[in-house]
PDB file of C-alpha atoms and ligand atoms in Angstrom:
ATOM      1  CA  MET G 174     -16.915   2.486  -0.624  1.00 28.00           C
ATOM      2  CA  GLN G 175     -18.700   5.080   1.445  1.00 30.00           C
ATOM      3  CA  SER G 176     -18.835   2.500   4.210  1.00 33.00           C
ATOM      4  CA  GLN G 177     -15.067   2.130   4.219  1.00 35.00           C
ATOM      5  CA  GLU G 178     -14.602   5.802   4.913  1.00 34.00           C
ATOM      6  CA  ALA G 179     -17.321   5.702   7.521  1.00 33.00           C
ATOM      7  CA  ALA G 180     -15.637   2.793   9.254  1.00 35.00           C
ATOM      8  CA  LYS G 181     -12.271   4.520   9.331  1.00 36.00           C
ATOM      9  CA  HIS G 182     -13.792   7.711  10.598  1.00 35.00           C
ATOM     10  CA  GLY G 183     -15.727   5.863  13.277  1.00 36.00           C
ATOM     11  CA  ALA G 184     -12.656   4.037  14.504  1.00 39.00           C
ATOM     12  CA  ALA G 185     -10.888   7.318  15.189  1.00 40.00           C
ATOM     13  CA  ALA G 186     -13.703   8.909  17.101  1.00 41.00           C
ATOM     14  CA  GLY G 187     -14.693   5.772  18.971  1.00 42.00           C
ATOM     15  CA  GLU G 188     -11.361   4.457  20.159  1.00 49.00           C
ATOM     16  CA  ALA G 189      -9.464   7.644  20.726  1.00 50.00           C
ATOM     17  CA  GLY G 190     -12.362   9.513  22.334  1.00 62.00           C
ATOM     18  CA  ARG G 191     -12.611  13.267  22.375  1.00 69.00           C
ATOM     19  CA  PRO G 192      -9.324  14.893  21.412  1.00 82.00           C
ATOM     20  CA  GLU G 193      -7.797  17.461  23.720  1.00 87.00           C
ATOM     21  CA  ARG G 194      -6.582  19.696  20.903  1.00 95.00           C
ATOM     22  CA  PRO G 195      -8.834  20.653  17.994  1.00 96.00           C
ATOM     23  CA  ASP G 196      -6.224  19.428  15.505  1.00 97.00           C
ATOM     24  CA  TRP G 197      -6.090  16.047  17.271  1.00 97.00           C
ATOM     25  CA  THR G 198      -2.332  16.213  17.829  1.00 98.00           C
ATOM     26  CA  ILE G 199      -0.830  14.803  21.012  1.00 97.00           C
ATOM     27  CA  ASP G 200       2.692  14.799  22.447  1.00 97.00           C
ATOM     28  CA  GLN G 201       4.731  11.858  21.273  1.00 98.00           C
ATOM     29  CA  HIS G 202       6.097  11.426  24.826  1.00 98.00           C
ATOM     30  CA  TRP G 203       9.067   9.603  23.369  1.00 98.00           C
ATOM     31  CA  GLU G 204      10.551   9.040  26.827  1.00 98.00           C
ATOM     32  CA  HIS G 205       7.467   7.061  27.816  1.00 98.00           C
ATOM     33  CA  TYR G 206       7.863   4.233  25.304  1.00 98.00           C
ATOM     34  CA  THR G 207       8.672   0.998  27.145  1.00 98.00           C
ATOM     35  CA  ALA G 208      11.467  -1.435  26.352  1.00 98.00           C
ATOM     36  CA  ALA G 209       8.816  -3.851  25.067  1.00 98.00           C
ATOM     37  CA  GLU G 210       7.502  -1.208  22.641  1.00 98.00           C
ATOM     38  CA  HIS G 211      10.988  -0.440  21.349  1.00 98.00           C
ATOM     39  CA  ALA G 212      11.457  -4.201  20.935  1.00 98.00           C
ATOM     40  CA  VAL G 213       8.375  -4.416  18.664  1.00 98.00           C
ATOM     41  CA  TRP G 214       9.828  -1.598  16.569  1.00 98.00           C
ATOM     42  CA  ARG G 215      13.179  -3.434  16.384  1.00 98.00           C
ATOM     43  CA  THR G 216      11.532  -6.657  15.198  1.00 98.00           C
ATOM     44  CA  LEU G 217       9.527  -4.852  12.528  1.00 98.00           C
ATOM     45  CA  PHE G 218      12.466  -2.699  11.462  1.00 98.00           C
ATOM     46  CA  ASN G 219      14.906  -5.587  11.135  1.00 98.00           C
ATOM     47  CA  ARG G 220      12.745  -7.893   9.098  1.00 96.00           C
ATOM     48  CA  GLN G 221      11.584  -5.087   6.802  1.00 96.00           C
ATOM     49  CA  THR G 222      15.120  -3.803   6.295  1.00 95.00           C
ATOM     50  CA  LYS G 223      16.161  -7.251   5.086  1.00 95.00           C
ATOM     51  CA  LEU G 224      13.310  -7.391   2.578  1.00 93.00           C
ATOM     52  CA  LEU G 225      13.415  -3.939   1.043  1.00 95.00           C
ATOM     53  CA  PRO G 226      16.745  -3.758  -0.810  1.00 91.00           C
ATOM     54  CA  ARG G 227      15.895  -4.343  -4.484  1.00 93.00           C
ATOM     55  CA  ARG G 228      12.198  -4.116  -3.574  1.00 98.00           C
ATOM     56  CA  ALA G 229      11.760  -0.506  -2.431  1.00 98.00           C
ATOM     57  CA  CYS G 230      12.318   2.209  -5.021  1.00 98.00           C
ATOM     58  CA  ASP G 231      15.556   4.192  -4.954  1.00 97.00           C
ATOM     59  CA  GLU G 232      13.800   7.283  -3.543  1.00 97.00           C
ATOM     60  CA  PHE G 233      12.578   5.290  -0.527  1.00 98.00           C
ATOM     61  CA  VAL G 234      16.039   3.894   0.182  1.00 97.00           C
ATOM     62  CA  GLN G 235      17.656   7.331  -0.145  1.00 97.00           C
ATOM     63  CA  GLY G 236      15.087   8.919   2.170  1.00 98.00           C
ATOM     64  CA  MET G 237      15.553   6.199   4.763  1.00 97.00           C
ATOM     65  CA  ARG G 238      19.355   6.559   4.689  1.00 97.00           C
ATOM     66  CA  ALA G 239      19.222  10.291   5.319  1.00 98.00           C
ATOM     67  CA  LEU G 240      16.869  10.023   8.328  1.00 98.00           C
ATOM     68  CA  PRO G 241      17.558   9.217  11.982  1.00 97.00           C
ATOM     69  CA  ILE G 242      15.553   5.988  11.742  1.00 98.00           C
ATOM     70  CA  GLY G 243      17.274   2.878  13.088  1.00 97.00           C
ATOM     71  CA  ALA G 244      16.630  -0.534  14.574  1.00 97.00           C
ATOM     72  CA  GLU G 245      17.169   0.198  18.232  1.00 96.00           C
ATOM     73  CA  LYS G 246      14.403   2.614  19.173  1.00 98.00           C
ATOM     74  CA  ILE G 247      11.128   4.053  17.955  1.00 98.00           C
ATOM     75  CA  PRO G 248      12.213   7.294  16.252  1.00 98.00           C
ATOM     76  CA  ASP G 249      11.911  10.540  18.166  1.00 98.00           C
ATOM     77  CA  PHE G 250       9.766  12.914  16.062  1.00 98.00           C
ATOM     78  CA  ARG G 251      11.807  15.926  17.203  1.00 98.00           C
ATOM     79  CA  ARG G 252      14.922  14.409  15.635  1.00 98.00           C
ATOM     80  CA  LEU G 253      13.074  13.326  12.492  1.00 98.00           C
ATOM     81  CA  ASN G 254      11.737  16.832  12.043  1.00 98.00           C
ATOM     82  CA  GLU G 255      15.190  18.424  12.184  1.00 98.00           C
ATOM     83  CA  VAL G 256      16.110  16.498   9.047  1.00 98.00           C
ATOM     84  CA  LEU G 257      12.736  16.357   7.306  1.00 98.00           C
ATOM     85  CA  SER G 258      11.855  20.036   7.699  1.00 98.00           C
ATOM     86  CA  LYS G 259      15.199  21.063   6.212  1.00 98.00           C
ATOM     87  CA  ARG G 260      14.774  18.754   3.246  1.00 98.00           C
ATOM     88  CA  THR G 261      11.152  19.298   2.194  1.00 98.00           C
ATOM     89  CA  ARG G 262       9.589  21.616   4.803  1.00 98.00           C
ATOM     90  CA  TRP G 263       7.450  18.755   6.124  1.00 98.00           C
ATOM     91  CA  GLN G 264       6.985  17.821   9.784  1.00 98.00           C
ATOM     92  CA  VAL G 265       5.683  14.752  11.557  1.00 98.00           C
ATOM     93  CA  VAL G 266       3.082  15.335  14.296  1.00 98.00           C
ATOM     94  CA  ALA G 267       1.781  12.692  16.705  1.00 98.00           C
ATOM     95  CA  VAL G 268      -1.901  11.668  16.727  1.00 98.00           C
ATOM     96  CA  PRO G 269      -3.695   8.897  18.626  1.00 96.00           C
ATOM     97  CA  GLY G 270      -4.570   6.933  15.449  1.00 95.00           C
ATOM     98  CA  LEU G 271      -6.981   7.607  12.610  1.00 95.00           C
ATOM     99  CA  VAL G 272      -8.263  11.163  12.676  1.00 96.00           C
ATOM    100  CA  PRO G 273     -11.359  12.543  10.924  1.00 95.00           C
ATOM    101  CA  ASP G 274     -10.859  13.208   7.221  1.00 94.00           C
ATOM    102  CA  GLU G 275     -11.008  17.009   7.439  1.00 94.00           C
ATOM    103  CA  ILE G 276      -8.439  17.048  10.260  1.00 96.00           C
ATOM    104  CA  PHE G 277      -6.188  14.765   8.218  1.00 97.00           C
ATOM    105  CA  PHE G 278      -6.443  16.931   5.091  1.00 96.00           C
ATOM    106  CA  GLU G 279      -5.892  20.140   7.048  1.00 97.00           C
ATOM    107  CA  HIS G 280      -2.590  18.749   8.361  1.00 98.00           C
ATOM    108  CA  LEU G 281      -1.432  17.542   4.950  1.00 98.00           C
ATOM    109  CA  ALA G 282      -2.375  20.818   3.288  1.00 97.00           C
ATOM    110  CA  ASN G 283       0.021  22.465   5.769  1.00 98.00           C
ATOM    111  CA  ARG G 284       2.817  19.922   5.289  1.00 98.00           C
ATOM    112  CA  ARG G 285       2.273  18.200   8.620  1.00 98.00           C
ATOM    113  CA  PHE G 286       2.089  14.430   8.484  1.00 98.00           C
ATOM    114  CA  PRO G 287      -0.056  12.941  11.272  1.00 98.00           C
ATOM    115  CA  ALA G 288       1.680   9.820  12.574  1.00 98.00           C
ATOM    116  CA  GLY G 289       0.167   7.337  14.997  1.00 98.00           C
ATOM    117  CA  GLN G 290       1.913   7.699  18.365  1.00 98.00           C
ATOM    118  CA  PHE G 291       1.294   4.094  19.433  1.00 97.00           C
ATOM    119  CA  ILE G 292       2.959   0.911  18.249  1.00 98.00           C
ATOM    120  CA  ARG G 293       1.152  -2.338  17.471  1.00 97.00           C
ATOM    121  CA  LYS G 294       1.170  -5.223  19.960  1.00 96.00           C
ATOM    122  CA  PRO G 295       3.603  -8.135  19.431  1.00 94.00           C
ATOM    123  CA  GLU G 296       0.679 -10.365  18.397  1.00 93.00           C
ATOM    124  CA  GLN G 297      -0.349  -7.900  15.616  1.00 92.00           C
ATOM    125  CA  LEU G 298       2.962  -7.758  13.753  1.00 93.00           C
ATOM    126  CA  ASP G 299       1.470  -8.536  10.356  1.00 89.00           C
ATOM    127  CA  TYR G 300      -1.927  -7.009  10.431  1.00 80.00           C
ATOM    128  CA  LEU G 301      -3.655  -3.914  11.705  1.00 85.00           C
ATOM    129  CA  GLU G 302      -5.987  -1.414  10.064  1.00 83.00           C
ATOM    130  CA  GLU G 303      -5.216   1.601  12.211  1.00 91.00           C
ATOM    131  CA  PRO G 304      -1.949   3.321  11.230  1.00 95.00           C
ATOM    132  CA  ASP G 305       0.665   3.043  13.992  1.00 97.00           C
ATOM    133  CA  VAL G 306       4.092   4.636  14.356  1.00 98.00           C
ATOM    134  CA  PHE G 307       5.756   1.864  12.349  1.00 98.00           C
ATOM    135  CA  HIS G 308       3.477   2.259   9.338  1.00 97.00           C
ATOM    136  CA  ASP G 309       3.540   6.043   9.453  1.00 98.00           C
ATOM    137  CA  VAL G 310       7.223   6.610  10.171  1.00 98.00           C
ATOM    138  CA  PHE G 311       8.887   3.669   8.439  1.00 98.00           C
ATOM    139  CA  GLY G 312       6.408   3.640   5.543  1.00 98.00           C
ATOM    140  CA  HIS G 313       5.679   7.316   4.892  1.00 98.00           C
ATOM    141  CA  VAL G 314       8.466   9.517   6.232  1.00 98.00           C
ATOM    142  CA  PRO G 315      11.250   8.286   3.876  1.00 98.00           C
ATOM    143  CA  MET G 316       9.018   9.129   0.893  1.00 98.00           C
ATOM    144  CA  LEU G 317       8.277  12.585   2.367  1.00 98.00           C
ATOM    145  CA  MET G 318      11.995  13.324   1.938  1.00 98.00           C
ATOM    146  CA  ASN G 319      11.357  13.255  -1.811  1.00 98.00           C
ATOM    147  CA  PRO G 320      10.319  16.657  -3.214  1.00 97.00           C
ATOM    148  CA  VAL G 321       7.782  15.177  -5.652  1.00 97.00           C
ATOM    149  CA  ILE G 322       5.990  13.107  -3.035  1.00 97.00           C
ATOM    150  CA  ALA G 323       6.224  16.027  -0.601  1.00 97.00           C
ATOM    151  CA  ASP G 324       4.314  18.315  -2.990  1.00 97.00           C
ATOM    152  CA  TYR G 325       1.924  15.594  -4.096  1.00 97.00           C
ATOM    153  CA  ILE G 326       0.771  14.744  -0.562  1.00 97.00           C
ATOM    154  CA  GLN G 327       0.295  18.410   0.253  1.00 97.00           C
ATOM    155  CA  ALA G 328      -1.821  18.751  -2.906  1.00 96.00           C
ATOM    156  CA  TYR G 329      -3.826  15.741  -1.760  1.00 95.00           C
ATOM    157  CA  GLY G 330      -4.600  17.554   1.493  1.00 96.00           C
ATOM    158  CA  VAL G 331      -5.778  20.664  -0.374  1.00 96.00           C
ATOM    159  CA  GLY G 332      -7.700  18.495  -2.844  1.00 95.00           C
ATOM    160  CA  GLY G 333      -9.256  16.478  -0.024  1.00 95.00           C
ATOM    161  CA  LEU G 334     -10.824  19.548   1.550  1.00 95.00           C
ATOM    162  CA  ARG G 335     -12.237  20.481  -1.858  1.00 94.00           C
ATOM    163  CA  ALA G 336     -13.416  16.955  -2.705  1.00 95.00           C
ATOM    164  CA  GLN G 337     -15.264  16.781   0.598  1.00 94.00           C
ATOM    165  CA  LYS G 338     -17.245  19.892  -0.278  1.00 93.00           C
ATOM    166  CA  LEU G 339     -18.024  18.475  -3.726  1.00 93.00           C
ATOM    167  CA  GLY G 340     -19.108  15.147  -2.235  1.00 93.00           C
ATOM    168  CA  VAL G 341     -16.565  13.187  -4.286  1.00 94.00           C
ATOM    169  CA  LEU G 342     -14.114  12.232  -1.574  1.00 95.00           C
ATOM    170  CA  GLN G 343     -14.352   8.536  -2.333  1.00 95.00           C
ATOM    171  CA  HIS G 344     -12.892   9.138  -5.790  1.00 95.00           C
ATOM    172  CA  LEU G 345      -9.945  11.135  -4.466  1.00 95.00           C
ATOM    173  CA  ALA G 346      -9.347   8.703  -1.604  1.00 95.00           C
ATOM    174  CA  ARG G 347      -8.859   5.953  -4.185  1.00 96.00           C
ATOM    175  CA  VAL G 348      -6.130   7.970  -5.885  1.00 96.00           C
ATOM    176  CA  TYR G 349      -4.318   8.331  -2.547  1.00 96.00           C
ATOM    177  CA  TRP G 350      -4.803   4.656  -1.797  1.00 97.00           C
ATOM    178  CA  TYR G 351      -3.447   3.407  -5.122  1.00 98.00           C
ATOM    179  CA  THR G 352      -0.500   5.828  -5.151  1.00 98.00           C
ATOM    180  CA  VAL G 353       0.757   6.947  -1.719  1.00 97.00           C
ATOM    181  CA  GLU G 354      -0.319   3.759   0.050  1.00 97.00           C
ATOM    182  CA  PHE G 355      -0.112   0.961  -2.528  1.00 98.00           C
ATOM    183  CA  GLY G 356       1.740   2.342  -5.531  1.00 98.00           C
ATOM    184  CA  LEU G 357       4.393   0.515  -7.553  1.00 98.00           C
ATOM    185  CA  LEU G 358       7.060   2.103  -9.719  1.00 98.00           C
ATOM    186  CA  LEU G 359       8.589   0.703 -12.888  1.00 97.00           C
ATOM    187  CA  GLN G 360      12.304   1.457 -12.498  1.00 96.00           C
ATOM    188  CA  PRO G 361      14.774   0.650 -15.313  1.00 94.00           C
ATOM    189  CA  ASP G 362      15.772  -2.429 -13.292  1.00 94.00           C
ATOM    190  CA  GLY G 363      12.245  -3.664 -12.648  1.00 96.00           C
ATOM    191  CA  LEU G 364       9.168  -3.144 -10.503  1.00 98.00           C
ATOM    192  CA  ARG G 365       9.701  -1.458  -7.140  1.00 98.00           C
ATOM    193  CA  ILE G 366       7.591  -0.367  -4.197  1.00 98.00           C
ATOM    194  CA  TYR G 367       6.920   3.277  -3.396  1.00 98.00           C
ATOM    195  CA  GLY G 368       3.559   2.881  -1.599  1.00 98.00           C
ATOM    196  CA  SER G 369       3.880   3.155   2.165  1.00 97.00           C
ATOM    197  CA  GLY G 370       1.239   0.547   2.925  1.00 96.00           C
ATOM    198  CA  ILE G 371       3.323  -1.991   1.023  1.00 97.00           C
ATOM    199  CA  ALA G 372       6.721  -0.764   2.240  1.00 97.00           C
ATOM    200  CA  SER G 373       5.673  -1.138   5.882  1.00 97.00           C
ATOM    201  CA  SER G 374       4.150  -4.616   5.403  1.00 96.00           C
ATOM    202  CA  TYR G 375       6.294  -7.733   5.564  1.00 95.00           C
ATOM    203  CA  THR G 376       3.833  -9.957   3.742  1.00 96.00           C
ATOM    204  CA  GLU G 377       2.527  -7.434   1.206  1.00 97.00           C
ATOM    205  CA  SER G 378       5.991  -6.296   0.130  1.00 97.00           C
ATOM    206  CA  VAL G 379       6.517  -9.822  -1.182  1.00 97.00           C
ATOM    207  CA  PHE G 380       2.962 -10.336  -2.477  1.00 98.00           C
ATOM    208  CA  ALA G 381       2.803  -7.045  -4.386  1.00 98.00           C
ATOM    209  CA  LEU G 382       5.986  -7.710  -6.363  1.00 98.00           C
ATOM    210  CA  ASP G 383       6.451 -11.482  -6.523  1.00 97.00           C
ATOM    211  CA  ASP G 384       3.063 -13.178  -6.312  1.00 98.00           C
ATOM    212  CA  ALA G 385       1.271 -14.294  -9.493  1.00 98.00           C
ATOM    213  CA  SER G 386      -2.134 -13.424  -8.065  1.00 98.00           C
ATOM    214  CA  PRO G 387      -2.541  -9.612  -8.294  1.00 98.00           C
ATOM    215  CA  ASN G 388      -2.924  -7.534 -11.449  1.00 98.00           C
ATOM    216  CA  ARG G 389      -0.296  -4.899 -12.115  1.00 98.00           C
ATOM    217  CA  LEU G 390      -1.668  -2.160 -14.369  1.00 98.00           C
ATOM    218  CA  ARG G 391      -0.313   1.151 -15.550  1.00 98.00           C
ATOM    219  CA  PHE G 392      -1.720   3.994 -13.460  1.00 98.00           C
ATOM    220  CA  GLU G 393      -4.502   5.903 -15.166  1.00 97.00           C
ATOM    221  CA  LEU G 394      -6.281   8.624 -13.179  1.00 96.00           C
ATOM    222  CA  GLU G 395      -9.930   8.124 -14.144  1.00 96.00           C
ATOM    223  CA  ARG G 396      -9.568   4.370 -14.029  1.00 97.00           C
ATOM    224  CA  VAL G 397      -8.183   4.550 -10.488  1.00 97.00           C
ATOM    225  CA  MET G 398     -10.891   6.973  -9.333  1.00 97.00           C
ATOM    226  CA  ARG G 399     -13.472   4.348 -10.250  1.00 97.00           C
ATOM    227  CA  THR G 400     -11.731   1.408  -8.609  1.00 98.00           C
ATOM    228  CA  ARG G 401     -12.841   0.199  -5.195  1.00 97.00           C
ATOM    229  CA  TYR G 402     -10.140  -0.989  -2.832  1.00 96.00           C
ATOM    230  CA  ARG G 403      -9.771  -3.325   0.101  1.00 91.00           C
ATOM    231  CA  ILE G 404      -8.675  -2.168   3.518  1.00 90.00           C
ATOM    232  CA  ASP G 405      -8.739  -5.630   5.075  1.00 89.00           C
ATOM    233  CA  ASP G 406      -6.478  -7.693   2.824  1.00 93.00           C
ATOM    234  CA  PHE G 407      -3.809  -7.525   0.104  1.00 96.00           C
ATOM    235  CA  GLN G 408      -4.814  -5.502  -2.957  1.00 97.00           C
ATOM    236  CA  GLU G 409      -6.121  -7.392  -5.975  1.00 98.00           C
ATOM    237  CA  THR G 410      -4.659  -4.793  -8.315  1.00 98.00           C
ATOM    238  CA  TYR G 411      -1.610  -2.538  -8.038  1.00 98.00           C
ATOM    239  CA  PHE G 412      -1.251   0.537 -10.234  1.00 98.00           C
ATOM    240  CA  VAL G 413       2.186   1.253 -11.617  1.00 98.00           C
ATOM    241  CA  LEU G 414       3.879   4.576 -12.424  1.00 98.00           C
ATOM    242  CA  GLY G 415       6.686   4.959 -14.945  1.00 97.00           C
ATOM    243  CA  THR G 416       8.338   7.634 -12.801  1.00 96.00           C
ATOM    244  CA  LEU G 417       7.381   9.484  -9.630  1.00 96.00           C
ATOM    245  CA  GLU G 418       7.271  12.680 -11.702  1.00 96.00           C
ATOM    246  CA  GLU G 419       3.910  11.487 -13.070  1.00 96.00           C
ATOM    247  CA  LEU G 420       2.536  12.528  -9.672  1.00 95.00           C
ATOM    248  CA  LEU G 421       3.595  16.131 -10.274  1.00 91.00           C
ATOM    249  CA  GLU G 422       1.072  16.344 -13.072  1.00 90.00           C
ATOM    250  CA  LEU G 423      -1.628  15.043 -10.726  1.00 91.00           C
ATOM    251  CA  ALA G 424      -0.750  17.706  -8.171  1.00 88.00           C
ATOM    252  CA  ARG G 425      -1.304  20.417 -10.797  1.00 88.00           C
ATOM    253  CA  ILE G 426      -4.420  19.522 -12.746  1.00 91.00           C
ATOM    254  CA  ASP G 427      -7.969  20.447 -11.778  1.00 91.00           C
ATOM    255  CA  PHE G 428      -9.830  17.295 -10.783  1.00 94.00           C
ATOM    256  CA  ALA G 429     -13.302  18.916 -10.935  1.00 93.00           C
ATOM    257  CA  PRO G 430     -14.084  18.036 -14.583  1.00 94.00           C
ATOM    258  CA  ILE G 431     -12.720  14.534 -14.022  1.00 95.00           C
ATOM    259  CA  TYR G 432     -14.938  13.990 -10.983  1.00 95.00           C
ATOM    260  CA  GLU G 433     -17.830  15.108 -13.146  1.00 94.00           C
ATOM    261  CA  ARG G 434     -17.119  12.355 -15.688  1.00 95.00           C
ATOM    262  CA  VAL G 435     -16.328   9.696 -13.120  1.00 95.00           C
ATOM    263  CA  ARG G 436     -19.446  10.203 -11.023  1.00 92.00           C
ATOM    264  CA  HIS G 437     -21.600   9.088 -13.971  1.00 93.00           C
ATOM    265  CA  GLN G 438     -19.646   5.887 -14.506  1.00 95.00           C
ATOM    266  CA  PRO G 439     -20.029   2.686 -12.528  1.00 96.00           C
ATOM    267  CA  ASP G 440     -17.499   1.688  -9.878  1.00 97.00           C
ATOM    268  CA  LEU G 441     -15.036  -1.039 -10.762  1.00 98.00           C
ATOM    269  CA  GLU G 442     -14.290  -4.020  -8.561  1.00 97.00           C
ATOM    270  CA  PRO G 443     -10.752  -4.288  -7.148  1.00 97.00           C
ATOM    271  CA  GLY G 444      -9.856  -7.227  -9.387  1.00 96.00           C
ATOM    272  CA  ASP G 445     -11.372  -6.019 -12.697  1.00 97.00           C
ATOM    273  CA  VAL G 446      -9.202  -5.787 -15.796  1.00 97.00           C
ATOM    274  CA  LEU G 447     -10.649  -3.706 -18.660  1.00 97.00           C
ATOM    275  CA  ALA G 448     -10.012  -3.844 -22.384  1.00 96.00           C
ATOM    276  CA  GLY G 449      -8.361  -0.407 -22.275  1.00 96.00           C
ATOM    277  CA  ASP G 450      -5.974  -1.177 -19.391  1.00 98.00           C
ATOM    278  CA  ARG G 451      -2.254  -1.193 -19.984  1.00 98.00           C
ATOM    279  CA  VAL G 452      -1.422  -4.501 -18.387  1.00 98.00           C
ATOM    280  CA  ILE G 453       2.038  -5.076 -16.951  1.00 97.00           C
ATOM    281  CA  SER G 454       1.068  -8.431 -15.525  1.00 97.00           C
ATOM    282  CA  ARG G 455      -2.331 -10.005 -15.520  1.00 97.00           C
ATOM    283  CA  GLY G 456      -2.938 -11.709 -12.175  1.00 97.00           C
ATOM    284  CA  THR G 457      -4.238 -15.233 -11.705  1.00 97.00           C
ATOM    285  CA  GLY G 458      -6.518 -13.995  -8.919  1.00 96.00           C
ATOM    286  CA  ALA G 459      -5.714 -17.232  -7.079  1.00 97.00           C
ATOM    287  CA  TYR G 460      -5.081 -15.628  -3.686  1.00 96.00           C
ATOM    288  CA  HIS G 461      -8.417 -13.820  -3.402  1.00 96.00           C
ATOM    289  CA  ALA G 462     -10.330 -16.713  -5.006  1.00 94.00           C
ATOM    290  CA  THR G 463      -9.089 -18.973  -2.213  1.00 93.00           C
ATOM    291  CA  ARG G 464     -10.023 -16.389   0.409  1.00 91.00           C
ATOM    292  CA  ARG G 465     -13.530 -16.034  -1.024  1.00 89.00           C
ATOM    293  CA  ALA G 466     -14.012 -19.817  -1.154  1.00 91.00           C
ATOM    294  CA  ALA G 467     -13.172 -20.005   2.541  1.00 88.00           C
ATOM    295  CA  HIS G 468     -16.093 -17.674   3.426  1.00 78.00           C
TER     296      HIS G 468
HETATM  297  N1  HBI Z 681      -5.864   9.569   9.793  1.00 84.83           N
HETATM  298  N2  HBI Z 681      -3.979   9.299  11.085  1.00 84.83           N
HETATM  299  C1  HBI Z 681      -4.618   9.134   9.916  1.00 84.83           C
HETATM  300  N3  HBI Z 681      -3.972   8.527   8.885  1.00 84.83           N
HETATM  301  C2  HBI Z 681      -4.573   8.339   7.691  1.00 84.83           C
HETATM  302  O1  HBI Z 681      -3.959   7.789   6.764  1.00 84.83           O
HETATM  303  C3  HBI Z 681      -5.898   8.780   7.531  1.00 84.83           C
HETATM  304  C4  HBI Z 681      -6.529   9.407   8.617  1.00 84.83           C
HETATM  305  N4  HBI Z 681      -7.806   9.842   8.494  1.00 84.83           N
HETATM  306  C5  HBI Z 681      -8.521   9.716   7.256  1.00 84.83           C
HETATM  307  C6  HBI Z 681      -7.777   9.010   6.193  1.00 84.83           C
HETATM  308  N5  HBI Z 681      -6.571   8.608   6.348  1.00 84.83           N
HETATM  309  C7  HBI Z 681      -8.380   8.675   4.870  1.00 84.83           C
HETATM  310  O2  HBI Z 681      -9.608   8.027   5.045  1.00 84.83           O
HETATM  311  C8  HBI Z 681      -8.426   9.866   3.921  1.00 84.83           C
HETATM  312  O3  HBI Z 681      -7.206   9.853   3.195  1.00 84.83           O
HETATM  313  C9  HBI Z 681      -9.565   9.773   2.938  1.00 84.83           C
HETATM  314 FE1   FE Z 682      -0.620   5.346   5.488  1.00 84.83          FE
END
C-alpha cells in the first residue's frame, strides 16, 4: 500500500519535473489544444455519454447538465469555474498531472480541484494511471456541483493534511479511493455510479455495475480503511452507499480514534469478503482469477 502512494508521488515529480509555482498549478492554455486533442475528448465524451444514462447517479447527471461540458471541445476551465464557483464555491485549477500529496490536499482543503491539463493519447483511450483532463473534468467536476460531495472532498483535503502528520495516510487514501473514485450508490431504481474513476472509464462503468465478478458491499468506514486497492486494474470490490448524505457524516467525525483501532488490525486484500460484511452481491472473482492465471 505504501508503495502505491510512493509510485504515484514519484510519477508526478519525475515526469512533470520541477514545478514553476509552489502550488504546482499551470495555465490551462485552452487556446493551445490542437484539433487532434479536441478529437480525443470528443471520442471519449461521446462514448461515455451513451453509456451513463441509467448508470450514473442522478446527482452526476444533474451536475453534468448544468455545466458547460460538451462533445466538441475540451472544456475551458474559466467557463467551468463561472458555473461551479457559483454553485458550490469550488474551482478547477490546471496541473501537469499527479501532484505530491500535500499539494493535492492543500488545494482540496481550499476548494480548488487540481485537474490534469493534458489529454491522453488516442492509443490510451481505455487505460492510463495519471489523471488527465478527461478523468478530472468529466469524472469529478459534475460531482463537485453537488453540495454534499463538495463539502466531503474539502474535508478529505483537511483530513489528508492531518493524516499525513499522523502517519496514517494510507488508511484515509483508501476511503477516498472507495468513495470519490470508485463508489457506487444504491438508488431506489438500482445500483448507480458516483465514483469518478468509474464514471470516466468506458470499460469499468460496465464492469462495476453489470459484471458478475466483483463484490459489491455496503460501505463501512473501518472496513474500507483496512482494504487495499488496485490502481492498475478494475476493482475487485466496490463499496456501496445508501445515499450520498452518508458522506456528510464522514466529513464531520474525528477519524483519529478510528485510525488508532485500524492501525492494529491487519490489512484486507481487495477481494476479501468477511463474515460481518453487508453483501449486496457476492462476486465470482472470475475476472481477476483469469488475470492472475495469465501471470
Ligand atoms: N494529484 N493531480 C492529482 N490528482 C489526484 O487524484 C491525486 C494527486 N496526488 C496525490 C493523490 N491523488 C492521492 O495519492 C492522494 O489522494 C492520497
Ligand atoms: Fe480522480
